[in-house]
Amino acid sequence: DIQMTQSPSSLSASVGDRVTITCRASQGISNYLAWYQLRPGKVPKVLISGASTLQSGVPSRFSGSGSGTHFTLTISSLQPEDVATYYCQTYNSAPLFGGGTKVAIK
Amino acid sequence: QVQLVESGGGVVQPGGSLRLSCAASGFTFSSYAMHWVRQAPGRGLEWVACTLHEGTNTFYADSVKGRFTISRDNSKNTLYLQMNNLRADDTALYHCAKDRYGSGMNWLDPWGQGTLVTVSS
């Protein structure tokens, strides 16, 4: 069975910092990867699909890259409204989520 | 716009049953696969189940197989999750979510706000 491992599990950064979250698959999943943002009290929101395709309405400071087993989500300039937990999800087979990365402001 | 509204959550004793509903609007419900995803307190997201657009083909996480049943009524634009033999570790916020396409193997967009299930004696 595929396993999805995210790192770090949490991070704290200053407003304006560049933030990178990593997601690793235990076997190759091509580019069948999405990233979600879960803000407190809000509905989960998809940010990126196909590993790097930004969804409509998502700020351009978010970007995704990777293929195969190694993927990254980057926030180029962290904003206060980006405080959330971020999850990767593979859809190579049945949906499977990573463990999540909690992002806080320092 | 697309809207998903879950209901049916509550407090239930271990071994009990509960039926969740998800009312969909703003899209052609019968054309899309639909999912249930849960988030236990202090834990991450866990995919629970999926039904393809016609409702005949269903898929489950190992943790709920044999206890939960996903179904849909396309005439009512409603998704269901029948949960039997509930355990304490089923306690979670349950979201319904629309598959981006019809295969059931896509990203999920959008999601509902969730309904809380608490299994406790």
Coordinates of C-alpha atoms in Angstrom, one line a residue:
Chain A
D1 CA 0.0 0.0 0.0
I2 CA 1.1 3.5 -0.8
Q3 CA 2.1 5.7 2.2
M4 CA 2.2 9.5 2.1
T5 CA 4.6 11.2 4.4
Q6 CA 4.6 15.0 5.0
S7 CA 7.3 17.1 6.6
P8 CA 7.6 19.0 8.8
S9 CA 4.5 18.2 10.9
S10 CA 4.5 21.8 12.0
L11 CA 6.4 25.0 11.4
S12 CA 6.4 28.6 12.5
A13 CA 7.6 31.4 10.2
S14 CA 7.4 35.2 9.9
V15 CA 5.1 37.1 7.7
G16 CA 6.8 37.4 4.3
D17 CA 9.0 34.3 4.7
R18 CA 9.2 31.6 2.1
V19 CA 7.7 28.4 3.4
T20 CA 8.2 24.9 1.9
I21 CA 6.3 21.7 2.8
T22 CA 7.4 18.3 1.5
C23 CA 5.3 15.3 0.7
R24 CA 6.8 12.0 -0.1
A25 CA 5.1 8.9 -1.6
S26 CA 6.3 5.4 -0.8
Q27 CA 6.1 4.5 -4.4
G28 CA 5.8 6.5 -7.7
I29 CA 2.5 8.3 -8.2
S30 CA 3.4 10.3 -11.3
N31 CA 1.8 13.7 -10.8
Y32 CA -1.4 12.5 -9.2
L33 CA -1.1 14.8 -6.2
A34 CA -3.3 17.5 -4.7
W35 CA -2.7 20.0 -1.9
Y36 CA -5.4 21.2 0.5
Q37 CA -5.6 24.0 3.0
L38 CA -7.7 23.6 6.2
R39 CA -8.1 26.9 8.0
P40 CA -9.8 26.9 11.4
G41 CA -13.5 27.1 11.1
K42 CA -13.4 27.0 7.3
V43 CA -14.3 24.4 4.7
P44 CA -11.2 22.4 3.3
K45 CA -10.0 24.0 0.1
V46 CA -8.0 22.5 -2.7
L47 CA -5.0 24.6 -3.7
I48 CA -3.2 22.6 -6.3
S49 CA -3.9 19.5 -8.4
G50 CA -1.8 17.6 -10.8
A51 CA 1.2 18.4 -8.5
S52 CA 1.6 21.9 -9.9
T53 CA -1.7 23.3 -11.3
L54 CA -3.0 26.2 -9.2
Q55 CA -6.7 26.1 -8.7
S56 CA -8.8 29.0 -9.8
G57 CA -8.9 31.8 -7.2
V58 CA -5.8 30.6 -5.3
P59 CA -3.2 33.3 -4.7
S60 CA -0.2 33.1 -6.9
R61 CA 2.1 32.9 -3.8
F62 CA 1.2 29.2 -3.6
S63 CA 3.0 26.8 -5.9
G64 CA 3.5 23.1 -6.2
S65 CA 6.2 21.0 -7.8
G66 CA 7.4 17.4 -8.1
S67 CA 6.7 14.1 -9.7
G68 CA 7.1 10.5 -8.9
T69 CA 7.7 10.3 -5.1
H70 CA 8.8 13.8 -4.1
F71 CA 6.5 16.8 -4.0
T72 CA 6.7 20.3 -2.5
L73 CA 4.2 23.0 -1.7
T74 CA 5.7 26.5 -1.5
I75 CA 4.3 29.7 -0.1
S76 CA 6.5 32.4 -1.5
S77 CA 5.6 35.1 1.0
L78 CA 3.7 33.9 4.0
Q79 CA 0.6 35.9 5.0
P80 CA -1.4 35.9 8.2
E81 CA -4.4 34.3 6.4
D82 CA -2.2 31.4 5.4
V83 CA -2.3 30.1 9.0
A84 CA -3.7 26.6 8.4
T85 CA -3.0 22.9 8.2
Y86 CA -1.9 21.7 4.8
Y87 CA -2.4 18.2 3.5
C88 CA -1.2 16.4 0.4
Q89 CA -3.4 13.8 -1.2
T90 CA -2.6 11.2 -3.8
Y91 CA -5.3 10.1 -6.2
N92 CA -3.2 7.5 -8.0
S93 CA -5.7 5.0 -6.5
A94 CA -8.1 5.4 -3.6
P95 CA -7.6 8.9 -2.1
L96 CA -4.8 8.9 0.5
F97 CA -3.8 11.9 2.6
G98 CA -0.5 12.8 4.2
G99 CA -0.3 13.5 7.9
G100 CA -0.6 17.3 7.6
T101 CA 1.6 20.3 8.2
K102 CA 0.4 22.9 10.6
V103 CA 1.7 26.4 9.7
A104 CA 1.8 29.2 12.2
I105 CA 3.0 32.8 12.3
K106 CA 6.1 33.5 14.4
Chain B
Q1 CA -22.7 27.8 -6.8
V2 CA -21.8 24.3 -5.7
Q3 CA -22.9 23.6 -2.2
L4 CA -22.7 20.5 0.0
V5 CA -24.5 20.4 3.4
E6 CA -24.0 17.5 5.8
S7 CA -26.4 16.5 8.5
G8 CA -27.1 13.6 10.8
G9 CA -24.2 13.8 13.2
G10 CA -24.6 13.4 16.9
V11 CA -23.6 11.5 20.0
V12 CA -24.0 7.7 19.9
Q13 CA -23.0 4.8 22.1
P14 CA -20.3 2.3 21.1
G15 CA -21.9 -0.3 19.0
G16 CA -24.7 2.1 17.8
S17 CA -25.6 3.3 14.4
L18 CA -26.0 6.7 12.7
R19 CA -26.9 7.8 9.2
L20 CA -25.3 10.9 7.7
S21 CA -26.7 12.8 4.8
C22 CA -25.1 15.3 2.4
A23 CA -27.5 17.5 0.4
A24 CA -25.9 18.7 -2.9
S25 CA -26.8 21.6 -5.1
G26 CA -25.4 23.7 -7.9
F27 CA -24.1 20.9 -10.1
T28 CA -25.4 17.8 -11.9
F29 CA -25.1 15.5 -8.9
S30 CA -25.7 12.3 -10.9
S31 CA -22.6 12.9 -13.0
Y32 CA -20.0 12.9 -10.3
A33 CA -18.4 10.4 -7.9
M34 CA -18.8 11.5 -4.2
H35 CA -16.7 10.9 -1.1
W36 CA -16.8 10.9 2.6
V37 CA -13.7 12.1 4.5
R38 CA -13.3 12.4 8.2
Q39 CA -11.0 14.2 10.6
A40 CA -10.7 12.9 14.1
P41 CA -9.9 15.3 16.9
G42 CA -6.2 16.2 16.8
R43 CA -5.6 13.9 13.9
G44 CA -5.3 14.3 10.1
L45 CA -7.7 13.7 7.2
E46 CA -8.8 10.1 6.5
W47 CA -10.7 9.1 3.4
V48 CA -13.6 6.9 4.3
A49 CA -15.6 5.9 1.3
C50 CA -16.5 6.7 -2.3
T51 CA -19.4 6.0 -4.6
L52 CA -19.3 6.4 -8.4
H53 CA -21.9 8.5 -10.1
E54 CA -24.4 5.7 -10.7
G55 CA -24.2 4.5 -7.1
T56 CA -23.4 0.8 -7.9
N57 CA -19.7 0.9 -7.5
T58 CA -18.5 1.8 -4.0
F59 CA -15.1 1.8 -2.3
Y60 CA -14.2 1.8 1.4
A61 CA -11.2 2.4 3.7
D62 CA -10.1 -0.8 5.4
S63 CA -11.0 0.9 8.8
V64 CA -14.7 1.0 8.0
K65 CA -15.2 -1.8 5.6
G66 CA -18.1 -4.1 6.7
R67 CA -19.4 -1.4 9.1
F68 CA -20.1 1.6 6.9
T69 CA -22.2 1.8 3.7
I70 CA -22.1 4.7 1.3
S71 CA -25.1 5.3 -1.0
R72 CA -26.7 8.0 -3.0
D73 CA -30.2 9.0 -4.2
N74 CA -29.6 10.9 -7.5
S75 CA -33.3 11.8 -7.7
K76 CA -32.8 13.7 -4.4
N77 CA -29.3 15.0 -5.0
T78 CA -28.3 13.4 -1.7
L79 CA -25.3 11.3 -0.5
Y80 CA -25.6 9.1 2.6
L81 CA -23.3 7.2 5.0
Q82 CA -24.8 4.5 7.1
M83 CA -22.5 3.8 10.0
N84 CA -23.1 0.7 12.1
N85 CA -21.2 -0.9 15.0
L86 CA -19.6 2.4 15.8
R87 CA -16.4 2.6 17.8
A88 CA -14.8 5.3 19.8
D89 CA -12.2 5.8 17.1
D90 CA -14.9 6.7 14.6
T91 CA -15.4 10.0 16.5
A92 CA -14.6 12.7 14.0
L93 CA -15.9 15.5 11.8
Y94 CA -17.3 13.9 8.7
H95 CA -17.1 15.8 5.4
C96 CA -18.7 15.0 2.1
A97 CA -16.8 16.0 -0.9
K98 CA -17.3 16.0 -4.7
D99 CA -14.9 14.2 -6.9
R100 CA -13.5 16.5 -9.5
Y101 CA -14.6 14.2 -12.2
G102 CA -16.5 10.9 -12.3
S103 CA -13.9 8.2 -11.7
G104 CA -13.6 8.5 -8.0
M105 CA -9.8 8.8 -8.3
N106 CA -9.4 12.5 -8.4
W107 CA -8.9 15.4 -6.1
L108 CA -11.9 16.5 -4.0
D109 CA -13.5 19.8 -4.7
P110 CA -15.5 21.2 -3.1
W111 CA -16.1 20.0 0.5
G112 CA -18.9 20.5 2.9
Q113 CA -18.5 22.0 6.3
G114 CA -18.8 18.6 8.0
T115 CA -21.1 17.0 10.6
L116 CA -19.7 15.9 14.0
V117 CA -20.0 12.3 15.1
T118 CA -19.1 11.5 18.7
V119 CA -19.0 7.8 19.9
S120 CA -19.1 7.7 23.6
S121 CA -20.8 5.9 26.5

